[in-house]
Amino acid sequence: MTKNELRIIFMGTPEFAVETLRALVENQYNVVAVVTQPDKPVGRHQTEMKPSAVKQYALEQGLPVLQPEKMKDPAFVEELRSFGANLQVVVAFRMLPEIVWAMPEYGTFNVHAALLPQYRGAAPINWAVINGETQTGVTTFFLDHDIDTGRIIMQLPFDIPDTADVEYVYDGLMHLGADICLQTLERIIAADGHPASIPQDSVLDGSAIKLAPKIFKETCEVKWQQPAKRVYDFIRGLSPYPGAWTTLVSPDGRQTVLKLYKTTKTGRNADGNTGRLSVDKRHLYVSCADEWLQIDELQLAGKKRMDATAFVNGMKDLENSHVE
């Protein structure tokens, strides 16, 4: 098989997926169509419709774009079939019904931002950092009936420094995802459409499978009754988006939501009175279950992100306030 004999339909929505689509286009792969989410209403009155990042790039490249509301819609399925694709590539998209993923001759493979079977789910990058992992990676696998469970084609590792936040890991995996997609396509071509793949159970090392469920607002609330390292990882695992948050309670009982973006482990023992604040002219500290955690960057509700020095200088009576 040659590269020209592959007719590829690409499916994806966010910026993360654009890097892989760009790699396909710039390496002269034959992308016959792109499938992405419908435009979303934005703005104060929700009257302006915003296309996905993938749609914007696809239109710039003159690629046909499909935006089904429902993946099982017969009209969409027929339109998809009309492109005569023999392979589909999925990056950061939605769950596909069998009538779609089983359509191409050579199947459908997904680029997942984790080393499967670990971190199956919608938010693998966030959860890997939240859980203090020192390594993650990307996986290509063939789609099957269940979410993120198909046969693995390839994996590439990516190291997570202890100081890294989600933005750092996201950017790294975005580029690594494009690389692994190209390498996977080379394997598919060399194998005439049927590359070697292995079941996910075969790469388990006996450890429990960690999942990566979708993150909601309530997921992002900081629990201070934990060791400082857990809180530190939790905050960087949600930074800069969607952002970990806590509630600042003033001495008179007023409550204000604070988003937390960057912290530093101090190694200084705390007294177990979790949520207590300590301040000096430049620094803000919060007591965790075992140690004080230094807050470096944060954001008051309705304000811009700021460093701790600006926050401390603009607030009164922090010593007698607490977070919960």
C-alpha positions as MATLAB code, in Angstrom:
seq = 'MTKNELRIIFMGTPEFAVETLRALVENQYNVVAVVTQPDKPVGRHQTEMKPSAVKQYALEQGLPVLQPEKMKDPAFVEELRSFGANLQVVVAFRMLPEIVWAMPEYGTFNVHAALLPQYRGAAPINWAVINGETQTGVTTFFLDHDIDTGRIIMQLPFDIPDTADVEYVYDGLMHLGADICLQTLERIIAADGHPASIPQDSVLDGSAIKLAPKIFKETCEVKWQQPAKRVYDFIRGLSPYPGAWTTLVSPDGRQTVLKLYKTTKTGRNADGNTGRLSVDKRHLYVSCADEWLQIDELQLAGKKRMDATAFVNGMKDLENSHVE';
ca = [
       0.000    0.000    0.000;
       1.126    3.583   -0.661;
       0.267    6.790    1.150;
      -1.940    7.880   -1.759;
      -4.114    4.791   -1.415;
      -5.231    5.853    2.076;
      -8.409    7.913    2.087;
      -8.671    9.380    5.598;
     -11.563   10.968    7.445;
     -10.361   12.956   10.451;
     -12.545   13.514   13.526;
     -11.745   16.016   16.283;
     -12.775   19.286   17.859;
     -10.348   21.246   20.123;
      -6.935   22.815   19.564;
      -5.334   19.576   20.779;
      -6.664   17.812   17.664;
      -5.575   20.541   15.240;
      -1.889   19.658   15.642;
      -2.539   16.122   14.388;
      -4.726   17.294   11.497;
      -2.022   19.789   10.535;
       0.562   16.985   10.547;
      -1.607   14.934    8.181;
      -2.071   17.851    5.790;
       1.570   18.957    5.836;
       2.747   15.378    5.236;
       0.487   15.096    2.169;
      -1.913   12.512    3.526;
      -5.204   12.337    1.662;
      -7.704   13.735    4.157;
     -10.991   13.538    2.257;
     -13.212   15.064    4.976;
     -13.230   16.345    8.564;
     -15.907   15.676   11.194;
     -16.222   18.043   14.154;
     -18.749   19.304   16.687;
     -21.453   21.788   15.634;
     -20.691   25.493   16.137;
     -21.381   26.682   19.692;
     -23.155   29.882   20.768;
     -20.865   32.340   22.566;
     -20.994   35.893   23.852;
     -23.082   37.594   26.466;
     -26.353   36.942   24.639;
     -25.294   33.622   23.084;
     -26.061   35.000   19.630;
     -22.675   34.553   17.993;
     -21.795   31.081   16.745;
     -18.182   29.954   17.190;
     -16.714   27.127   15.095;
     -14.384   24.571   16.650;
     -10.624   24.956   16.279;
     -10.599   21.912   13.989;
     -13.279   23.397   11.735;
     -11.392   26.671   11.432;
      -8.202   24.898   10.343;
     -10.048   22.513    8.004;
     -11.778   25.366    6.195;
      -8.457   27.198    5.813;
      -7.159   24.076    4.059;
     -10.228   23.722    1.863;
     -11.297   20.428    3.431;
     -14.968   19.351    3.505;
     -16.400   19.689    7.034;
     -19.253   17.670    8.521;
     -20.900   18.728   11.805;
     -23.549   16.186   12.818;
     -25.771   16.805   15.801;
     -26.245   13.045   16.155;
     -23.660   10.518   15.004;
     -26.375    7.953   14.150;
     -28.319   10.356   11.933;
     -28.949    8.352    8.707;
     -28.282   11.399    6.528;
     -24.895   11.938    8.206;
     -23.989    8.241    7.961;
     -24.752    8.260    4.234;
     -22.773   11.448    3.674;
     -19.840    9.963    5.588;
     -19.990    6.803    3.477;
     -20.035    8.855    0.277;
     -16.431    9.963    0.826;
     -15.204    6.393    0.376;
     -12.697    6.575    3.231;
     -10.810    3.396    4.102;
      -9.482    4.743    7.441;
     -10.693    7.126   10.144;
      -8.479    8.990   12.624;
     -10.001   10.337   15.855;
      -8.406   12.856   18.245;
     -10.293   14.458   21.166;
     -13.766   13.838   19.785;
     -16.920   12.153   21.034;
     -17.952    8.533   21.424;
     -18.712    6.968   18.036;
     -21.454    4.422   17.338;
     -20.420    1.156   15.699;
     -22.051    2.125   12.416;
     -19.456    4.910   12.191;
     -16.260    3.406   13.661;
     -16.689    0.111   11.818;
     -17.395    1.749    8.452;
     -13.881    2.026    6.933;
     -12.095   -1.026    5.522;
      -9.076   -0.496    7.806;
     -11.065    0.606   10.831;
     -10.855    3.687   13.030;
      -7.987    4.513   15.355;
      -7.897    7.020   18.170;
      -5.004    9.100   19.531;
      -5.450    9.097   23.328;
      -3.470   11.359   25.683;
      -2.400    8.653   28.156;
      -0.678    5.285   28.288;
      -3.695    3.014   28.087;
      -5.199    1.148   29.800;
      -4.364    3.768   32.439;
      -6.466    6.920   32.369;
      -9.323    5.875   30.168;
     -11.825    8.708   29.972;
     -12.404   12.344   29.073;
      -9.699   14.113   31.126;
      -6.538   11.948   31.094;
      -4.070   14.853   31.183;
      -5.643   16.491   34.230;
      -5.920   13.267   36.215;
      -2.351   12.160   35.505;
      -1.036   15.411   37.011;
      -3.573   15.417   39.866;
      -2.429   11.920   40.820;
       1.219   12.972   40.856;
       2.306   10.757   37.967;
       5.888   11.225   36.799;
       5.152    9.833   33.344;
       2.250    9.719   30.923;
       2.194    9.497   27.140;
       0.062    8.921   24.056;
      -1.540    5.781   22.679;
      -3.038    4.865   19.320;
      -5.654    2.116   19.440;
      -8.464    0.759   17.298;
     -11.944    1.712   18.437;
     -14.305   -1.008   19.577;
     -17.593   -1.199   21.469;
     -16.388    0.228   24.799;
     -14.697    3.556   25.573;
     -10.886    3.541   25.287;
     -10.590   -0.250   25.460;
      -9.535   -1.228   21.909;
      -6.364   -2.968   20.751;
      -3.198   -0.882   21.123;
      -1.165   -0.102   18.017;
       1.544    2.142   19.495;
       2.538    4.056   22.625;
       5.034    6.867   23.223;
       5.987    8.032   26.770;
       6.177   11.608   28.071;
       7.842   12.630   31.347;
       5.998   14.935   33.779;
       8.334   17.161   35.835;
       7.233   17.757   39.431;
       6.776   21.464   38.640;
       4.709   20.937   35.480;
       1.089   22.015   35.250;
      -1.588   20.813   32.838;
      -0.680   23.425   30.227;
       2.867   22.058   29.983;
       1.704   18.455   29.663;
      -1.113   19.385   27.252;
       1.306   21.138   24.897;
       3.782   18.260   25.056;
       1.180   15.584   24.386;
      -0.425   17.651   21.623;
       2.809   17.520   19.619;
       3.576   13.933   20.630;
       0.062   12.969   19.524;
       0.779   14.278   16.035;
       4.034   12.291   15.974;
       2.423    9.030   17.012;
      -0.364    9.474   14.468;
       2.176    9.744   11.635;
       4.125    6.744   12.934;
       0.898    4.737   13.212;
      -0.030    5.591    9.636;
       3.396    4.395    8.485;
       2.748    1.059   10.220;
      -0.691    0.785    8.623;
       0.761    1.429    5.175;
       3.610   -1.040    5.683;
       1.124   -3.698    6.834;
      -1.314   -3.133    3.944;
      -3.928   -1.735    6.325;
      -3.609   -4.347    9.063;
      -0.841   -3.397   11.530;
       0.053   -5.501   14.539;
      -1.942   -4.581   17.660;
      -2.234   -5.978   21.168;
      -5.060   -6.186   23.719;
      -4.829   -3.672   26.531;
      -4.835   -6.394   29.194;
      -1.459   -7.561   27.907;
       0.288   -4.355   29.035;
      -1.095   -4.340   32.579;
       1.612   -4.695   35.227;
      -0.711   -5.794   37.983;
      -1.545   -2.280   39.186;
      -5.129   -1.059   39.389;
      -6.489    0.842   36.401;
      -6.870    4.569   37.087;
      -9.716    6.304   35.296;
      -9.988    9.864   33.974;
     -13.631   10.936   34.224;
     -14.919   14.265   33.010;
     -14.149   17.165   35.357;
     -16.918   19.379   36.742;
     -16.877   22.490   38.922;
     -17.374   20.507   42.110;
     -14.450   18.272   41.152;
     -12.161   21.316   41.318;
     -12.748   22.280   44.966;
      -9.597   21.996   47.067;
      -9.759   19.719   50.101;
      -7.225   21.079   52.591;
      -7.497   18.075   54.919;
      -4.871   16.266   52.846;
      -1.075   16.172   52.746;
       0.442   19.249   51.084;
       1.824   17.150   48.196;
      -1.687   15.985   47.285;
      -3.017   19.546   47.328;
       0.000   20.755   45.338;
      -0.591   18.127   42.629;
      -4.329   18.803   42.623;
      -3.836   22.520   41.961;
      -1.269   22.083   39.172;
      -3.436   19.316   37.706;
      -6.185   21.873   37.103;
      -3.990   24.840   36.127;
      -4.653   26.942   34.164;
      -7.965   25.365   33.166;
     -10.492   24.752   34.611;
      -8.737   25.942   37.775;
      -8.826   24.619   41.335;
     -10.850   26.744   43.742;
     -11.433   27.291   47.424;
     -13.588   29.549   49.576;
     -11.959   32.404   51.515;
     -13.880   33.153   54.705;
     -13.198   36.524   56.354;
     -13.440   37.115   60.145;
     -16.951   38.516   59.753;
     -18.102   35.428   57.833;
     -18.043   36.863   54.296;
     -17.159   34.266   51.667;
     -15.196   34.788   48.463;
     -14.222   32.230   45.859;
     -10.508   32.014   45.093;
      -9.004   30.190   42.125;
      -5.536   28.803   42.720;
      -3.032   28.338   39.894;
       0.447   27.916   41.332;
       1.836   26.816   44.688;
       5.160   25.819   46.243;
       5.828   23.061   48.755;
       7.565   24.541   51.807;
       8.489   21.454   53.811;
       7.519   23.335   56.993;
       5.392   21.352   59.407;
       1.909   22.653   60.079;
      -0.085   22.243   63.273;
      -2.947   20.259   61.730;
      -5.376   23.207   61.764;
      -6.152   22.811   58.068;
      -7.233   25.845   56.077;
      -5.528   28.320   58.416;
      -3.768   31.235   56.693;
      -0.371   32.717   57.444;
       0.975   35.820   55.713;
       3.985   38.075   55.578;
       4.612   41.081   53.336;
       5.141   38.972   50.225;
       3.836   35.471   50.875;
       0.614   33.632   51.616;
       0.560   30.175   53.176;
      -2.223   27.672   53.833;
      -2.034   24.900   56.416;
      -2.563   21.406   54.999;
      -2.760   18.153   56.944;
       1.002   17.930   57.358;
       2.750   21.033   55.988;
       2.294   24.648   54.988;
       1.684   25.194   51.280;
       2.793   28.499   49.754;
       0.270   30.096   47.389;
       2.055   31.817   44.496;
      -0.645   32.729   41.947;
      -4.371   33.056   42.460;
      -7.488   34.893   41.337;
     -10.296   36.543   43.261;
     -13.773   36.098   41.839;
     -14.342   38.838   39.268;
     -10.671   39.883   39.229;
      -7.615   39.064   37.155;
      -5.057   36.397   37.984;
      -2.359   37.855   40.264;
       0.680   36.872   42.283;
       0.452   36.395   46.034;
       2.273   39.642   46.809;
      -0.406   41.702   45.049;
      -3.124   39.707   46.758;
      -1.635   40.090   50.246;
      -1.128   43.838   49.768;
      -4.726   44.287   48.630;
      -6.472   42.292   51.351;
      -7.091   43.035   55.022;
      -6.990   40.784   58.065;
      -5.891   37.658   56.221;
      -4.282   36.311   59.401;
      -7.737   35.956   60.913;
      -9.330   34.573   57.761;
      -9.318   30.954   56.599;
     -10.108   28.820   53.557;
     -12.489   25.902   53.411;
];
